[in-house]
XYZ file of C-alpha atoms in Angstrom:
466
model
C -12.292 48.012 -130.978
C -8.795 48.339 -133.490
C -7.135 49.253 -130.007
C -8.720 46.295 -128.194
C -7.815 43.970 -131.124
C -4.270 45.430 -130.947
C -4.116 44.876 -126.936
C -5.300 40.865 -127.471
C -2.719 40.752 -130.522
C -0.083 41.736 -128.277
C -1.104 40.031 -125.095
C -1.063 36.350 -127.501
C 1.980 37.726 -128.655
C 3.932 37.966 -125.122
C 2.000 34.832 -124.183
C 3.983 32.613 -126.841
C 7.474 34.380 -125.971
C 6.549 34.026 -121.924
C 6.100 30.165 -122.767
C 9.452 30.329 -124.718
C 11.309 31.579 -122.074
C 9.223 28.994 -119.584
C 10.677 26.194 -122.204
C 14.197 27.467 -122.240
C 13.878 27.750 -118.364
C 12.685 24.307 -117.828
C 15.315 22.782 -120.180
C 18.000 24.910 -118.401
C 17.003 23.569 -115.296
C 16.601 20.014 -116.388
C 19.957 19.959 -117.578
C 21.658 21.400 -114.777
C 20.018 18.501 -112.793
C 21.397 16.056 -114.963
C 24.991 17.864 -114.730
C 25.020 17.841 -110.850
C 23.658 14.470 -110.483
C 26.763 13.601 -112.848
C 28.928 15.450 -110.608
C 27.434 13.668 -107.815
C 28.391 10.831 -109.283
C 32.041 11.584 -109.933
C 32.682 12.468 -106.574
C 32.234 9.061 -104.938
C 35.785 9.331 -104.499
C 36.006 12.149 -102.000
C 36.922 11.220 -98.292
C 35.058 13.631 -95.730
C 37.766 11.995 -92.923
C 40.668 12.313 -95.562
C 40.065 14.570 -97.937
C 43.549 15.047 -99.113
C 44.071 11.425 -99.011
C 45.648 10.182 -102.440
C 48.053 7.830 -103.826
C 51.323 9.583 -105.692
C 53.043 7.884 -108.449
C 56.050 9.615 -109.162
C 58.680 9.551 -112.039
C 62.074 10.658 -111.771
C 64.690 10.110 -114.854
C 67.988 9.766 -113.518
C 70.545 9.737 -116.208
C 70.053 9.222 -120.409
C 71.371 6.249 -122.037
C 71.833 5.723 -126.136
C 68.174 5.281 -126.709
C 66.030 6.582 -123.734
C 66.978 7.019 -119.745
C 66.599 4.737 -116.231
C 64.064 6.167 -114.233
C 63.190 5.629 -110.632
C 59.408 5.361 -110.139
C 58.196 5.824 -106.345
C 54.792 5.118 -104.590
C 53.675 7.315 -101.866
C 50.485 6.276 -99.973
C 49.408 9.686 -98.957
C 46.156 8.706 -97.004
C 45.757 8.488 -93.533
C 44.498 5.201 -92.722
C 43.979 3.215 -96.153
C 46.415 1.269 -97.074
C 47.460 -1.400 -99.597
C 47.445 -4.937 -98.297
C 48.466 -8.603 -99.611
C 48.219 -9.614 -102.645
C 49.959 -5.910 -103.251
C 49.803 -3.377 -106.005
C 50.048 -3.597 -109.854
C 50.782 -0.516 -111.612
C 49.794 -0.436 -115.547
C 49.705 2.524 -118.161
C 50.398 2.548 -121.986
C 53.117 4.186 -123.452
C 53.145 7.204 -125.334
C 55.161 5.627 -128.520
C 57.100 2.337 -128.965
C 58.967 2.221 -125.544
C 60.173 -1.255 -124.199
C 61.789 -1.957 -121.040
C 65.176 -3.423 -121.188
C 66.044 -4.012 -117.446
C 64.166 -3.417 -114.382
C 64.758 -3.370 -110.491
C 63.054 -3.518 -107.333
C 59.652 -4.874 -109.865
C 58.632 -7.147 -112.381
C 56.627 -6.987 -115.880
C 53.727 -9.371 -115.746
C 54.603 -10.323 -119.587
C 57.026 -10.167 -121.267
C 55.027 -9.704 -124.819
C 56.118 -10.185 -128.615
C 59.960 -9.066 -128.949
C 60.884 -10.551 -132.312
C 61.654 -7.296 -133.846
C 65.027 -7.313 -131.623
C 67.526 -9.633 -132.529
C 71.136 -11.048 -130.482
C 70.770 -12.782 -126.935
C 69.470 -9.828 -124.949
C 65.862 -8.935 -125.557
C 63.894 -6.341 -123.246
C 62.712 -7.094 -120.711
C 59.129 -6.323 -121.275
C 58.009 -5.323 -124.956
C 53.881 -4.780 -123.987
C 52.384 -1.422 -125.082
C 50.258 -1.291 -122.105
C 52.932 -3.527 -119.377
C 51.685 -4.321 -115.697
C 54.068 -4.448 -113.448
C 54.012 -5.724 -109.830
C 56.519 -5.611 -106.781
C 58.959 -8.102 -105.811
C 58.690 -10.745 -102.681
C 60.605 -10.138 -99.716
C 63.690 -12.485 -99.864
C 64.541 -11.033 -103.552
C 68.385 -11.279 -104.127
C 70.200 -7.962 -103.295
C 71.473 -7.342 -106.568
C 67.479 -7.333 -107.831
C 66.513 -4.723 -105.062
C 66.236 -0.990 -104.814
C 65.225 0.873 -101.698
C 61.625 0.824 -100.462
C 60.615 -2.234 -102.641
C 60.106 -6.316 -102.729
C 58.015 -5.999 -99.982
C 55.214 -8.197 -102.150
C 52.910 -4.882 -103.227
C 52.231 -4.440 -99.150
C 52.127 -0.656 -98.544
C 51.079 0.760 -95.001
C 49.168 3.831 -94.061
C 50.748 7.289 -93.675
C 49.676 7.312 -89.772
C 50.340 4.066 -89.189
C 53.893 4.066 -89.964
C 55.369 6.767 -92.989
C 58.741 4.768 -93.081
C 56.365 1.838 -95.038
C 53.952 3.923 -96.521
C 55.973 4.258 -99.698
C 57.409 1.182 -102.599
C 59.764 2.080 -105.027
C 61.582 0.169 -108.109
C 63.846 1.038 -111.193
C 63.456 0.876 -114.955
C 65.808 1.168 -118.069
C 63.826 2.396 -120.707
C 64.433 2.186 -124.581
C 63.255 4.269 -127.952
C 61.991 6.292 -125.566
C 64.131 9.690 -126.506
C 67.315 11.101 -124.765
C 66.295 14.630 -124.306
C 63.811 16.559 -122.001
C 61.846 17.445 -125.125
C 62.284 14.229 -126.812
C 60.497 11.954 -123.931
C 56.953 11.323 -123.826
C 55.193 10.567 -120.808
C 52.653 7.418 -120.690
C 49.479 7.654 -120.764
C 45.977 5.942 -118.688
C 47.485 4.873 -115.419
C 46.276 2.165 -113.420
C 46.676 1.074 -110.058
C 45.030 -1.977 -108.877
C 45.289 -3.300 -105.486
C 44.712 -6.347 -106.260
C 40.887 -5.025 -107.788
C 39.113 -1.895 -109.024
C 38.933 0.867 -106.699
C 41.753 3.866 -107.806
C 41.282 5.878 -110.880
C 44.210 7.655 -111.526
C 44.189 11.454 -113.285
C 47.180 12.142 -116.469
C 50.733 12.119 -115.594
C 51.973 15.910 -115.419
C 54.972 17.470 -115.638
C 56.660 18.947 -112.633
C 59.853 20.297 -111.077
C 62.769 18.068 -110.845
C 62.828 16.155 -107.456
C 65.825 17.024 -105.277
C 67.951 14.759 -103.272
C 70.286 14.928 -100.745
C 73.415 12.723 -100.384
C 74.415 10.764 -97.696
C 76.245 13.198 -95.892
C 73.446 15.911 -96.032
C 76.265 18.360 -97.659
C 75.647 17.341 -101.104
C 72.248 18.099 -103.326
C 71.486 17.214 -106.584
C 68.093 16.625 -109.435
C 66.464 14.618 -111.534
C 66.767 15.008 -114.824
C 62.737 15.181 -115.652
C 59.781 14.485 -113.416
C 56.205 13.646 -113.933
C 53.563 12.693 -111.178
C 50.403 10.802 -111.179
C 47.596 10.873 -108.879
C 45.197 8.028 -107.704
C 42.070 8.765 -105.608
C 40.060 5.586 -104.368
C 36.195 5.120 -103.795
C 34.568 2.186 -101.929
C 31.868 2.505 -104.726
C 34.108 1.104 -107.375
C 36.060 -1.205 -105.096
C 33.109 -3.526 -104.522
C 29.675 -3.346 -105.039
C 28.932 -4.582 -101.426
C 29.716 -4.040 -98.674
C 32.492 -5.785 -96.416
C 31.895 -5.162 -92.758
C 29.327 -4.177 -90.193
C 28.231 -3.534 -86.500
C 26.842 -5.361 -83.961
C 26.049 -3.368 -80.351
C 25.419 -4.694 -76.815
C 25.768 -2.822 -73.282
C 26.100 -4.039 -69.693
C 22.390 -2.844 -69.221
C 20.546 -4.059 -71.459
C 20.139 -8.096 -72.538
C 19.775 -7.078 -76.269
C 22.034 -7.864 -78.510
C 22.087 -6.086 -81.391
C 23.468 -8.232 -84.667
C 24.728 -6.710 -87.775
C 21.652 -6.619 -90.293
C 20.473 -9.854 -91.499
C 22.113 -10.061 -95.805
C 24.250 -6.849 -94.970
C 27.101 -7.964 -97.521
C 25.073 -11.004 -99.422
C 22.698 -13.713 -98.242
C 23.431 -17.571 -98.023
C 20.201 -18.287 -100.793
C 21.952 -16.554 -103.263
C 21.245 -18.524 -106.424
C 23.935 -16.327 -108.548
C 27.177 -16.657 -106.490
C 26.602 -20.006 -104.821
C 29.579 -21.755 -102.417
C 30.534 -18.190 -101.294
C 29.978 -19.282 -97.717
C 30.876 -22.339 -95.547
C 30.199 -23.396 -92.375
C 32.736 -24.067 -89.608
C 32.464 -27.510 -89.363
C 31.931 -28.809 -92.624
C 33.918 -31.415 -94.290
C 34.812 -29.453 -97.282
C 36.367 -26.097 -95.632
C 39.871 -27.605 -96.400
C 38.547 -28.838 -99.753
C 37.337 -25.370 -100.442
C 40.378 -23.564 -99.418
C 42.820 -25.981 -101.218
C 41.062 -25.701 -104.010
C 40.736 -21.644 -104.580
C 44.343 -21.334 -105.312
C 47.461 -19.162 -104.322
C 46.061 -15.737 -105.894
C 42.249 -16.261 -105.323
C 41.088 -12.975 -102.838
C 38.160 -13.727 -103.273
C 35.888 -13.650 -100.158
C 35.277 -17.503 -99.045
C 33.293 -16.680 -95.486
C 31.828 -18.685 -92.616
C 27.671 -18.541 -92.794
C 26.374 -16.114 -90.968
C 22.800 -14.053 -91.186
C 25.038 -11.046 -92.211
C 27.935 -12.892 -94.540
C 30.408 -10.051 -93.893
C 34.043 -10.603 -93.796
C 34.535 -8.436 -90.779
C 32.618 -8.062 -88.109
C 33.299 -5.532 -85.295
C 31.519 -5.012 -82.188
C 31.004 -2.794 -79.873
C 30.041 -3.332 -76.367
C 29.403 -0.750 -73.309
C 31.363 -2.733 -70.650
C 31.110 -0.591 -67.577
C 30.091 2.474 -65.710
C 32.126 4.493 -63.041
C 31.339 7.274 -61.094
C 33.740 9.714 -63.496
C 34.663 7.123 -66.531
C 32.804 4.471 -68.284
C 33.970 1.429 -70.465
C 33.920 -0.135 -73.800
C 35.451 -3.415 -75.318
C 35.327 -3.468 -79.056
C 36.144 -7.194 -80.915
C 36.688 -7.286 -84.465
C 36.433 -10.803 -86.138
C 37.479 -12.123 -89.429
C 34.556 -14.387 -90.623
C 36.879 -14.845 -94.002
C 38.497 -18.137 -94.339
C 41.289 -16.961 -97.461
C 42.381 -13.861 -95.792
C 44.801 -12.730 -92.844
C 44.148 -9.236 -92.634
C 47.927 -7.473 -91.881
C 47.910 -4.193 -90.493
C 44.556 -3.448 -90.056
C 42.999 -0.333 -88.367
C 39.668 0.999 -87.229
C 38.245 4.982 -87.673
C 35.762 5.238 -85.426
C 33.516 8.600 -84.867
C 32.142 9.147 -81.008
C 31.721 12.522 -79.634
C 33.500 10.903 -76.219
C 37.268 10.159 -77.861
C 38.134 13.993 -76.843
C 38.182 12.366 -73.474
C 39.128 8.911 -74.233
C 42.099 7.616 -71.143
C 43.219 4.724 -71.920
C 43.421 1.950 -74.950
C 44.895 -1.314 -73.447
C 45.976 -3.168 -76.910
C 45.227 -0.802 -79.700
C 47.419 2.113 -80.577
C 45.724 5.068 -80.513
C 45.829 8.031 -83.357
C 43.332 11.279 -82.826
C 42.780 12.392 -86.594
C 40.413 15.579 -86.005
C 39.276 15.929 -89.587
C 36.841 18.839 -88.679
C 39.462 21.163 -87.298
C 38.880 21.284 -83.602
C 36.463 18.804 -83.050
C 38.107 15.580 -81.746
C 35.658 12.952 -82.145
C 37.390 10.492 -84.751
C 39.980 7.633 -83.502
C 42.731 5.956 -85.656
C 43.075 2.223 -83.796
C 45.159 -0.547 -85.395
C 47.527 -3.635 -83.550
C 50.485 -3.636 -82.005
C 53.157 -4.443 -83.910
C 53.919 -8.085 -83.671
C 51.512 -8.596 -80.821
C 47.858 -8.292 -82.524
C 48.493 -6.392 -85.948
C 47.374 -9.391 -87.966
C 44.033 -10.101 -87.922
C 44.528 -13.858 -88.558
C 41.560 -15.814 -91.131
C 38.398 -17.352 -89.528
C 38.787 -19.517 -86.655
C 39.156 -19.456 -82.824
C 42.110 -17.191 -83.430
C 40.301 -15.111 -85.815
C 39.941 -12.192 -83.944
C 41.322 -9.116 -81.875
C 40.139 -7.154 -78.940
C 41.120 -4.123 -76.882
C 39.287 -2.111 -73.973
C 38.837 1.753 -74.181
C 38.639 3.560 -70.868
C 36.781 7.064 -71.486
C 35.902 10.242 -68.700
C 32.713 11.398 -68.250
C 31.821 15.437 -69.725
C 28.766 15.712 -67.237
C 27.509 18.228 -69.550
C 27.341 16.135 -72.724
C 27.387 12.439 -71.112
C 24.562 10.192 -71.301
C 23.807 6.279 -71.811
C 20.224 7.202 -73.618
C 18.877 7.525 -76.975
C 21.887 5.581 -78.192
C 24.453 8.477 -77.124
C 27.009 5.567 -76.106
C 27.485 3.739 -79.447
C 29.590 4.909 -82.612
C 28.411 6.789 -85.317
C 30.499 5.526 -87.916
C 33.434 2.587 -88.057
C 35.406 2.282 -90.894
C 37.612 -0.951 -91.214
C 40.754 -0.712 -93.385
C 39.137 2.101 -94.897
C 35.960 1.372 -95.901
C 32.198 1.705 -94.351
C 31.330 -0.540 -92.146
C 27.456 -1.073 -92.188
C 25.772 -0.081 -88.924
C 22.431 -1.535 -87.395
C 19.042 0.974 -87.322
C 18.983 3.302 -84.569
C 15.544 1.973 -83.723
C 17.052 -1.457 -82.554
C 19.839 0.415 -80.423
C 19.730 -1.856 -76.819
C 17.660 0.923 -74.763
C 18.332 1.982 -70.813
C 15.805 -0.063 -69.200
C 14.660 2.903 -67.227
C 13.331 4.221 -70.206
C 10.493 1.684 -70.484
C 9.527 2.364 -66.916
C 9.062 6.089 -67.504
C 6.980 5.373 -70.323
C 4.268 3.070 -68.526
C 4.538 5.822 -65.236
C 4.007 8.413 -67.795
C 1.057 6.531 -69.715
C -0.318 5.397 -66.101
C 0.039 9.448 -64.893
C -1.948 10.307 -68.277
C -4.743 7.958 -67.561
C -5.056 8.482 -63.847
C -5.474 12.661 -64.566
C -7.604 11.644 -67.453
C -10.073 9.642 -65.133
C -10.057 11.928 -62.096
C -10.605 14.617 -64.686
C -14.000 12.473 -65.563
C -15.115 12.296 -62.351
C -15.055 15.426 -61.542
C -17.049 16.589 -64.699
C -19.743 13.787 -63.772
C -19.701 14.428 -60.123
C -20.494 18.457 -61.264
C -23.234 17.673 -63.789
């Protein structure tokens, strides 16, 4: 009996230990799930089509002054297809100590701040603890310019034009320290274009930059260099989509429009006045009263309410080729989209033969798989997508060569997998609504008739046998 009670006691103790371990394991799993969800949310900025794309802000101290330094700040857009359009970039930071900006060239601080502690006729350009800097406009006098400045903050994407994917300005900083050991790098960098979307990391001191002379025979270097890396997230940039896709084909009369309320609804009570009819007499007054710097979309009233619609039309079918027409329509009355671009994923881009009025560049984000194309307008021809109206669209046609092993018009194969406009993922229609081949329905009917006929014959044979 003692042995029996001892075994029971031992069993109860083991159960308690096992239960404790199970509770601990459950808690650990819950913590891991929470952490994994947090990590997932933090990777919103990851772009599978441009995994290394970023905007890098580089500070190069070129010389020391009596109370600080002179630095050149350069903004590099290393993103393949995402660019900064009007009204341009806005760069901000927080000084580590009591620094001030004495002078600037190629850019300006939006506010001077409180400079009352300085005496004399010459005051600093900016005394704010958290300055905000914007690019100067084209036409700025030459004595206020530096290289790669004064473009209104517009920076092109790296693939479209590397020469214009850079913006620079120069500033003289005071009360900052005059050696590499006394200078403190700024903190809390922000980059707006013009709204949110970019998240900047901390400044990192790196090896000093080097500079070649004009004749390439001498190399100089910065006294000190630090860089800041900023990543883009469409989720942070806007809460709703900015573009949608519609589809059509020569073999079906059905036009698949953008899904209703893709980017908003006309009956949205919380945001009245977000759309206007094209023939409305209030259109002119709405644009006039919006102000110069109001870039909030004012779209033409549609079912989808998107500023941009991209239409993919399967136009023609040849023996060895097939033809597609792409039309981009601007429904935004407040925006001219300059330097626009499209990113399109389709398996037949490995056999693209010709584009008629768009530039083309293969991106190949997945090593040797060539299924991603970048398309953009031709300079001085259609690189400006004018605001909503008769001229608010651009279009081109593409010719693909057929690969017999993969080509088909069935099951929506001829339509794109994904489309981006200016780097933002556009909303596709549901796949079950894609235009289908007319003979697909005939095949279905024939199959049903065949099945019905076979069933009736079987029934007749069975009854005759009985």
